């Protein structure tokens, strides 16, 4: 029998999922793409991507990311082999958590029981939010201090009792301070990236396609840094009179972490606040969140992790007479009674010495701080005018953005925040009313069945 030659070649061996793609492989992807475009200028990126994937055995997503990197930087990078695996809780930022919480509260406002399936539906319908599986969303909500109430097969999500109590105390206190006519200041921290730029821009229509632009080494939009680059950590404080003059603090980030809170510490925040306090009106109230550097304790109180001898030593330093037969649970019970006298924050005491009061926001309630809207104005100014992506230029834009936020804007932001406060107050009342109508609902923190 004559030897037959097959018209088909064996497909390339598929790259193992999760395996690093080297810079040489990336260069091969780019060269393959250029050859496809040169042979057929009308080929779409999607068509070329599929063909290259089959020929090289590399996933289409990797090919897409490599081509995007090359278009933006005109080069390809070596892989970062120190991959950090993040869980859903760390991957979901505060803004997404805020949006999810708001959707749950809106269900309560509409007098609907927010079941996990309802929440999953409204969250996944929102294209601005990540898409979740049922189990993943459940884990995230649990981390956000939500608990379930159960009624037969039905279940509903509630804020935890601790969070509800914190929120109610906050709403009562800020209302009381306003009625007393006390000046209220709001402080917060944020960040600004050197690479921040608006994603929607005017483009040159004479460049007729991204394929053509790519093959000619052109770009259809502004050339941005492929990464965010350097960033500024920003701290400021404001009231209905606007930002406090001389209250802006900004400095270059030195840590390569996703959480800008890692940049600040208790001492640097304390030093900044010491400079700001004399600029504030007397008898003022300062609203702040519970970032770790806001919450450095004046003195550490014993916990279950303490050794028995250290607990006894602490109690005796407070003048307590300890019976030698006492066991650790009995000692900690005495600690619990004394804790309100000694469990205090350094910042609260510092502010109190200047005849002012700290009011702490409940966790996950950034919408109750009007400075968040001021940050939005400032960041938009930076993004709209950022041309160089250099940190010194971004710092100038930051100052310009701060100056753009007027007293009138601040008063509008505060008015909007007061409406949000009313909303939360009403949500708690609605939930309380609905729960009273369903006496058979039982609280649980276990998984929903």
Coordinates of N, CA and C in Angstrom, one line a residue, residues 26-168:
X26 N 5.2 35.5 24.4 CA 4.5 36.7 24.1 C 4.9 37.3 22.8
X27 N 6.3 37.3 22.6 CA 6.8 37.9 21.4 C 6.3 37.1 20.2
X28 N 6.2 35.8 20.4 CA 5.7 34.9 19.3 C 4.2 35.2 19.0
X29 N 3.4 35.5 20.1 CA 2.0 35.9 19.9 C 1.9 37.2 19.0
X30 N 2.7 38.2 19.4 CA 2.7 39.4 18.6 C 3.1 39.2 17.2
X31 N 4.2 38.4 16.9 CA 4.6 38.2 15.6 C 3.6 37.5 14.7
X32 N 2.9 36.5 15.4 CA 1.9 35.7 14.7 C 0.7 36.7 14.3
X33 N 0.4 37.6 15.2 CA -0.7 38.5 15.0 C -0.4 39.4 13.8
X34 N 0.9 40.0 13.8 CA 1.3 40.9 12.7 C 1.2 40.2 11.4
X35 N 1.7 38.9 11.4 CA 1.7 38.2 10.1 C 0.2 37.9 9.6
X36 N -0.7 37.7 10.6 CA -2.1 37.4 10.2 C -2.7 38.7 9.6
X37 N -2.4 39.8 10.2 CA -2.9 41.1 9.7 C -2.3 41.5 8.4
X38 N -1.0 41.2 8.2 CA -0.4 41.5 6.9 C -1.0 40.7 5.8
X39 N -1.2 39.4 6.1 CA -1.8 38.5 5.1 C -3.3 38.8 4.8
X40 N -4.0 39.3 5.8 CA -5.4 39.5 5.6 C -5.8 40.8 6.4
X41 N -5.7 42.0 5.9 CA -5.9 43.2 6.6 C -7.3 43.3 7.2
X42 N -8.3 42.5 6.6 CA -9.6 42.6 7.1 C -10.0 41.7 8.3
X43 N -9.0 40.9 8.7 CA -9.2 39.9 9.7 C -9.5 40.7 11.0
X44 N -10.5 40.2 11.8 CA -10.8 40.8 13.1 C -9.9 40.3 14.2
X45 N -9.8 41.0 15.3 CA -8.9 40.6 16.4 C -9.4 39.2 16.9
X46 N -10.8 39.1 17.0 CA -11.3 37.9 17.5 C -11.0 36.7 16.7
X47 N -11.1 36.8 15.3 CA -10.7 35.7 14.4 C -9.3 35.4 14.5
X48 N -8.4 36.4 14.6 CA -7.0 36.2 14.7 C -6.6 35.5 16.0
X49 N -7.3 35.9 17.0 CA -7.0 35.4 18.4 C -7.3 33.9 18.4
X50 N -8.4 33.5 17.8 CA -8.8 32.1 17.8 C -7.8 31.2 17.0
X51 N -7.4 31.8 15.8 CA -6.4 31.0 15.0 C -5.1 30.9 15.7
X52 N -4.6 32.0 16.3 CA -3.3 31.9 17.0 C -3.4 31.0 18.2
X53 N -4.5 31.0 18.9 CA -4.7 30.1 20.0 C -4.5 28.6 19.6
X54 N -5.1 28.3 18.5 CA -5.0 26.9 18.0 C -3.6 26.6 17.6
X55 N -3.0 27.5 16.9 CA -1.6 27.3 16.4 C -0.6 27.2 17.5
X56 N -0.7 28.0 18.5 CA 0.3 28.1 19.6 C 0.0 27.3 20.8
X57 N -1.3 26.9 20.9 CA -1.7 26.2 22.1 C -1.8 27.1 23.4
X58 N -2.0 28.4 23.2 CA -2.1 29.4 24.3 C -3.5 29.9 24.3
X59 N -4.0 30.1 25.5 CA -5.4 30.5 25.7 C -5.7 31.9 25.1
X60 N -7.0 32.0 24.6 CA -7.3 33.3 23.9 C -7.3 34.5 24.9
X61 N -7.5 34.3 26.1 CA -7.5 35.4 27.1 C -6.0 35.9 27.2
X62 N -5.1 35.0 27.3 CA -3.7 35.3 27.3 C -3.2 36.1 26.1
X63 N -3.7 35.6 25.0 CA -3.4 36.3 23.7 C -3.9 37.7 23.7
X64 N -5.2 37.8 24.1 CA -5.8 39.1 24.2 C -5.1 40.1 25.1
X65 N -4.7 39.6 26.3 CA -4.0 40.5 27.2 C -2.6 40.8 26.7
X66 N -1.9 39.9 26.0 CA -0.6 40.2 25.4 C -0.7 41.3 24.3
X67 N -1.7 41.1 23.5 CA -1.8 42.1 22.4 C -2.2 43.5 23.0
X68 N -3.0 43.5 24.0 CA -3.3 44.8 24.6 C -2.1 45.4 25.2
X69 N -1.3 44.6 25.9 CA -0.1 45.1 26.5 C 0.9 45.7 25.5
X70 N 1.0 45.0 24.3 CA 1.9 45.5 23.3 C 1.4 46.8 22.7
X71 N 0.1 46.9 22.5 CA -0.5 48.1 21.9 C -0.2 49.3 22.8
X72 N -0.3 49.1 24.1 CA -0.1 50.2 25.0 C 1.3 50.6 25.3
X73 N 2.2 49.6 25.3 CA 3.6 49.8 25.8 C 4.6 49.6 24.7
X74 N 4.2 49.0 23.6 CA 5.1 48.7 22.5 C 6.2 47.6 22.9
X75 N 5.9 46.9 24.0 CA 6.8 45.8 24.4 C 6.0 44.8 25.1
X76 N 6.6 43.7 25.5 CA 6.0 42.6 26.3 C 6.9 42.4 27.5
X77 N 6.2 42.1 28.6 CA 6.9 41.9 29.9 C 7.1 40.5 30.3
X78 N 8.1 40.2 31.1 CA 8.2 38.9 31.7 C 7.2 38.7 32.7
X79 N 6.7 37.4 32.9 CA 5.7 37.2 33.9 C 6.1 37.4 35.3
X80 N 5.2 37.9 36.1 CA 5.4 38.0 37.6 C 5.1 36.7 38.2
X81 N 6.1 36.0 38.6 CA 5.8 34.6 39.1 C 5.4 34.5 40.5
X82 N 5.4 35.7 41.2 CA 4.9 35.7 42.6 C 3.4 36.1 42.6
X83 N 2.6 35.1 42.1 CA 1.2 35.4 42.0 C 0.6 35.4 43.3
X84 N -0.3 36.4 43.6 CA -1.0 36.4 44.9 C -2.4 36.0 44.6
X85 N -2.8 35.0 45.3 CA -4.2 34.5 45.1 C -5.1 35.2 46.1
X86 N -6.1 35.9 45.7 CA -7.0 36.6 46.6 C -8.4 35.9 46.6
X87 N -9.0 35.9 47.8 CA -10.3 35.4 47.9 C -11.3 36.5 47.5
X88 N -12.6 36.1 47.5 CA -13.6 37.0 47.1 C -13.7 38.2 48.0
X89 N -13.4 38.1 49.3 CA -13.6 39.2 50.2 C -12.5 40.2 50.0
X90 N -11.3 39.8 49.7 CA -10.2 40.8 49.5 C -10.3 41.4 48.1
X91 N -10.9 40.6 47.1 CA -11.0 41.1 45.7 C -12.1 42.1 45.5
X92 N -13.1 42.1 46.4 CA -14.2 43.0 46.3 C -13.9 44.3 47.1
X93 N -13.8 45.4 46.4 CA -13.4 46.6 47.0 C -14.6 47.3 47.8
X94 N -14.3 48.3 48.6 CA -15.3 49.0 49.4 C -16.5 49.5 48.6
X95 N -16.2 50.0 47.4 CA -17.2 50.6 46.6 C -18.2 49.6 46.1
X96 N -17.7 48.4 45.8 CA -18.7 47.3 45.4 C -19.5 46.8 46.6
X97 N -18.8 46.7 47.7 CA -19.5 46.3 48.9 C -20.6 47.3 49.3
X98 N -20.3 48.6 49.1 CA -21.3 49.6 49.4 C -22.5 49.5 48.5
X99 N -22.2 49.2 47.2 CA -23.3 49.1 46.2 C -24.2 47.9 46.5
X100 N -23.5 46.8 46.9 CA -24.3 45.6 47.2 C -25.2 45.8 48.5
X101 N -24.6 46.4 49.5 CA -25.3 46.7 50.7 C -26.5 47.6 50.4
X102 N -26.3 48.6 49.5 CA -27.4 49.5 49.1 C -28.6 48.7 48.4
X103 N -28.2 47.7 47.6 CA -29.3 47.0 46.9 C -30.1 46.2 47.9
X104 N -29.4 45.7 49.0 CA -30.1 44.9 50.0 C -31.1 45.9 50.8
X105 N -30.6 47.0 51.1 CA -31.4 48.0 51.8 C -32.6 48.5 50.9
X106 N -32.4 48.6 49.6 CA -33.5 49.0 48.7 C -34.6 47.9 48.7
X107 N -34.2 46.7 48.9 CA -35.2 45.6 48.9 C -36.1 45.8 50.2
X108 N -35.4 46.1 51.3 CA -36.2 46.4 52.6 C -37.1 47.6 52.4
X109 N -36.6 48.6 51.8 CA -37.4 49.9 51.6 C -38.6 49.5 50.8
X110 N -38.5 48.6 49.8 CA -39.7 48.2 49.0 C -40.5 47.1 49.7
X111 N -40.1 46.9 51.0 CA -40.9 45.9 51.8 C -40.8 44.5 51.3
X112 N -39.7 44.2 50.6 CA -39.4 42.8 50.1 C -38.4 42.2 51.0
X113 N -38.6 40.9 51.4 CA -37.5 40.2 52.1 C -36.3 39.9 51.2
X114 N -35.2 40.4 51.6 CA -34.0 40.2 50.7 C -33.4 38.8 50.9
X115 N -33.9 37.9 50.1 CA -33.3 36.5 50.2 C -32.0 36.5 49.4
X116 N -31.3 35.5 49.6 CA -30.0 35.3 48.9 C -30.2 35.3 47.4
X117 N -31.3 34.6 46.9 CA -31.5 34.5 45.5 C -31.9 35.8 44.9
X118 N -32.7 36.6 45.6 CA -33.1 38.0 45.1 C -31.8 38.9 45.0
X119 N -31.0 38.8 46.0 CA -29.8 39.6 46.0 C -28.9 39.2 44.9
X120 N -28.7 37.9 44.7 CA -27.8 37.4 43.7 C -28.3 37.9 42.3
X121 N -29.6 37.9 42.1 CA -30.2 38.4 40.9 C -29.9 39.8 40.6
X122 N -30.2 40.7 41.6 CA -30.0 42.1 41.4 C -28.6 42.5 41.3
X123 N -27.7 41.8 42.0 CA -26.3 42.1 41.9 C -25.7 41.7 40.5
X124 N -26.0 40.5 40.1 CA -25.5 40.0 38.8 C -26.1 40.7 37.6
X125 N -27.3 41.3 37.8 CA -27.9 42.1 36.7 C -27.2 43.5 36.5
X126 N -26.5 43.9 37.5 CA -25.8 45.2 37.5 C -24.4 45.0 36.8
X127 N -24.2 45.5 35.6 CA -23.0 45.3 34.9 C -21.8 46.0 35.5
X128 N -22.0 47.0 36.4 CA -20.9 47.7 37.0 C -20.3 46.9 38.2
X129 N -21.0 45.8 38.6 CA -20.6 45.0 39.8 C -20.0 43.7 39.3
X130 N -19.1 43.0 40.1 CA -18.6 41.7 39.7 C -19.8 40.7 39.7
X131 N -19.6 39.6 38.9 CA -20.6 38.6 38.9 C -20.2 37.5 39.9
X132 N -21.2 37.1 40.7 CA -20.9 36.1 41.8 C -21.7 34.8 41.6
X133 N -21.1 33.8 42.1 CA -21.9 32.5 42.3 C -22.7 32.7 43.6
X134 N -23.7 31.8 43.8 CA -24.5 31.9 45.0 C -23.6 31.7 46.3
X135 N -22.8 30.7 46.2 CA -21.9 30.4 47.4 C -20.9 31.5 47.7
X136 N -20.4 32.1 46.6 CA -19.4 33.2 46.8 C -20.1 34.4 47.4
X137 N -21.2 34.7 46.9 CA -22.0 35.9 47.4 C -22.3 35.7 48.9
X138 N -22.7 34.4 49.2 CA -23.0 34.1 50.6 C -21.8 34.4 51.5
X139 N -20.6 34.0 51.1 CA -19.4 34.2 51.9 C -19.1 35.7 52.0
X140 N -19.3 36.4 50.9 CA -19.0 37.9 51.0 C -20.0 38.6 51.9
X141 N -21.3 38.3 51.9 CA -22.3 38.9 52.7 C -22.0 38.6 54.2
X142 N -21.6 37.4 54.5 CA -21.3 37.0 55.8 C -20.1 37.9 56.4
X143 N -19.1 38.1 55.5 CA -18.0 38.9 55.9 C -18.3 40.4 56.1
X144 N -19.5 40.8 55.5 CA -19.9 42.2 55.6 C -20.9 42.4 56.8
X145 N -20.9 41.4 57.7 CA -21.7 41.5 59.0 C -23.2 41.4 58.7
X146 N -23.6 40.7 57.7 CA -25.0 40.4 57.5 C -25.3 39.0 58.2
X147 N -26.5 38.9 58.7 CA -26.9 37.6 59.2 C -28.2 37.3 58.6
X148 N -28.6 36.0 58.7 CA -29.8 35.5 58.1 C -30.9 35.4 59.2
X149 N -32.1 35.7 58.8 CA -33.3 35.4 59.6 C -34.0 34.3 58.8
X150 N -34.6 33.3 59.4 CA -35.2 32.2 58.7 C -36.6 32.0 59.1
X151 N -37.4 31.7 58.1 CA -38.8 31.4 58.3 C -39.2 30.2 57.3
X152 N -39.2 29.0 57.9 CA -39.4 27.9 57.1 C -38.4 27.8 56.0
X153 N -38.8 27.8 54.7 CA -37.8 27.7 53.6 C -37.3 29.1 53.2
X154 N -38.0 30.1 53.7 CA -37.6 31.5 53.3 C -36.5 32.0 54.3
X155 N -35.7 32.9 53.8 CA -34.7 33.5 54.6 C -34.5 34.9 54.1
X156 N -34.1 35.8 55.0 CA -33.8 37.2 54.7 C -32.5 37.7 55.3
X157 N -31.9 38.6 54.7 CA -30.6 39.2 55.2 C -30.8 40.4 56.0
X158 N -30.2 40.5 57.1 CA -30.2 41.7 58.0 C -28.8 42.1 58.3
X159 N -28.6 43.4 58.6 CA -27.3 43.8 59.2 C -27.3 43.1 60.5
X160 N -26.1 42.8 61.0 CA -25.9 42.3 62.4 C -26.4 43.2 63.4
X161 N -26.8 42.7 64.5 CA -27.3 43.5 65.6 C -26.3 44.6 66.1
X162 N -25.0 44.1 66.1 CA -24.0 45.0 66.5 C -23.9 46.2 65.5
X163 N -24.0 46.0 64.2 CA -23.9 47.0 63.2 C -25.1 47.9 63.3
X164 N -26.3 47.4 63.5 CA -27.5 48.2 63.6 C -27.4 49.1 64.8
X165 N -26.9 48.6 65.9 CA -26.8 49.4 67.1 C -25.8 50.5 66.9
X166 N -24.7 50.2 66.3 CA -23.7 51.3 66.0 C -24.3 52.3 65.1
X167 N -25.0 51.9 64.1 CA -25.6 52.9 63.2 C -26.7 53.8 63.9
X168 N -27.5 53.1 64.7 CA -28.5 53.9 65.4 C -27.9 54.9 66.4

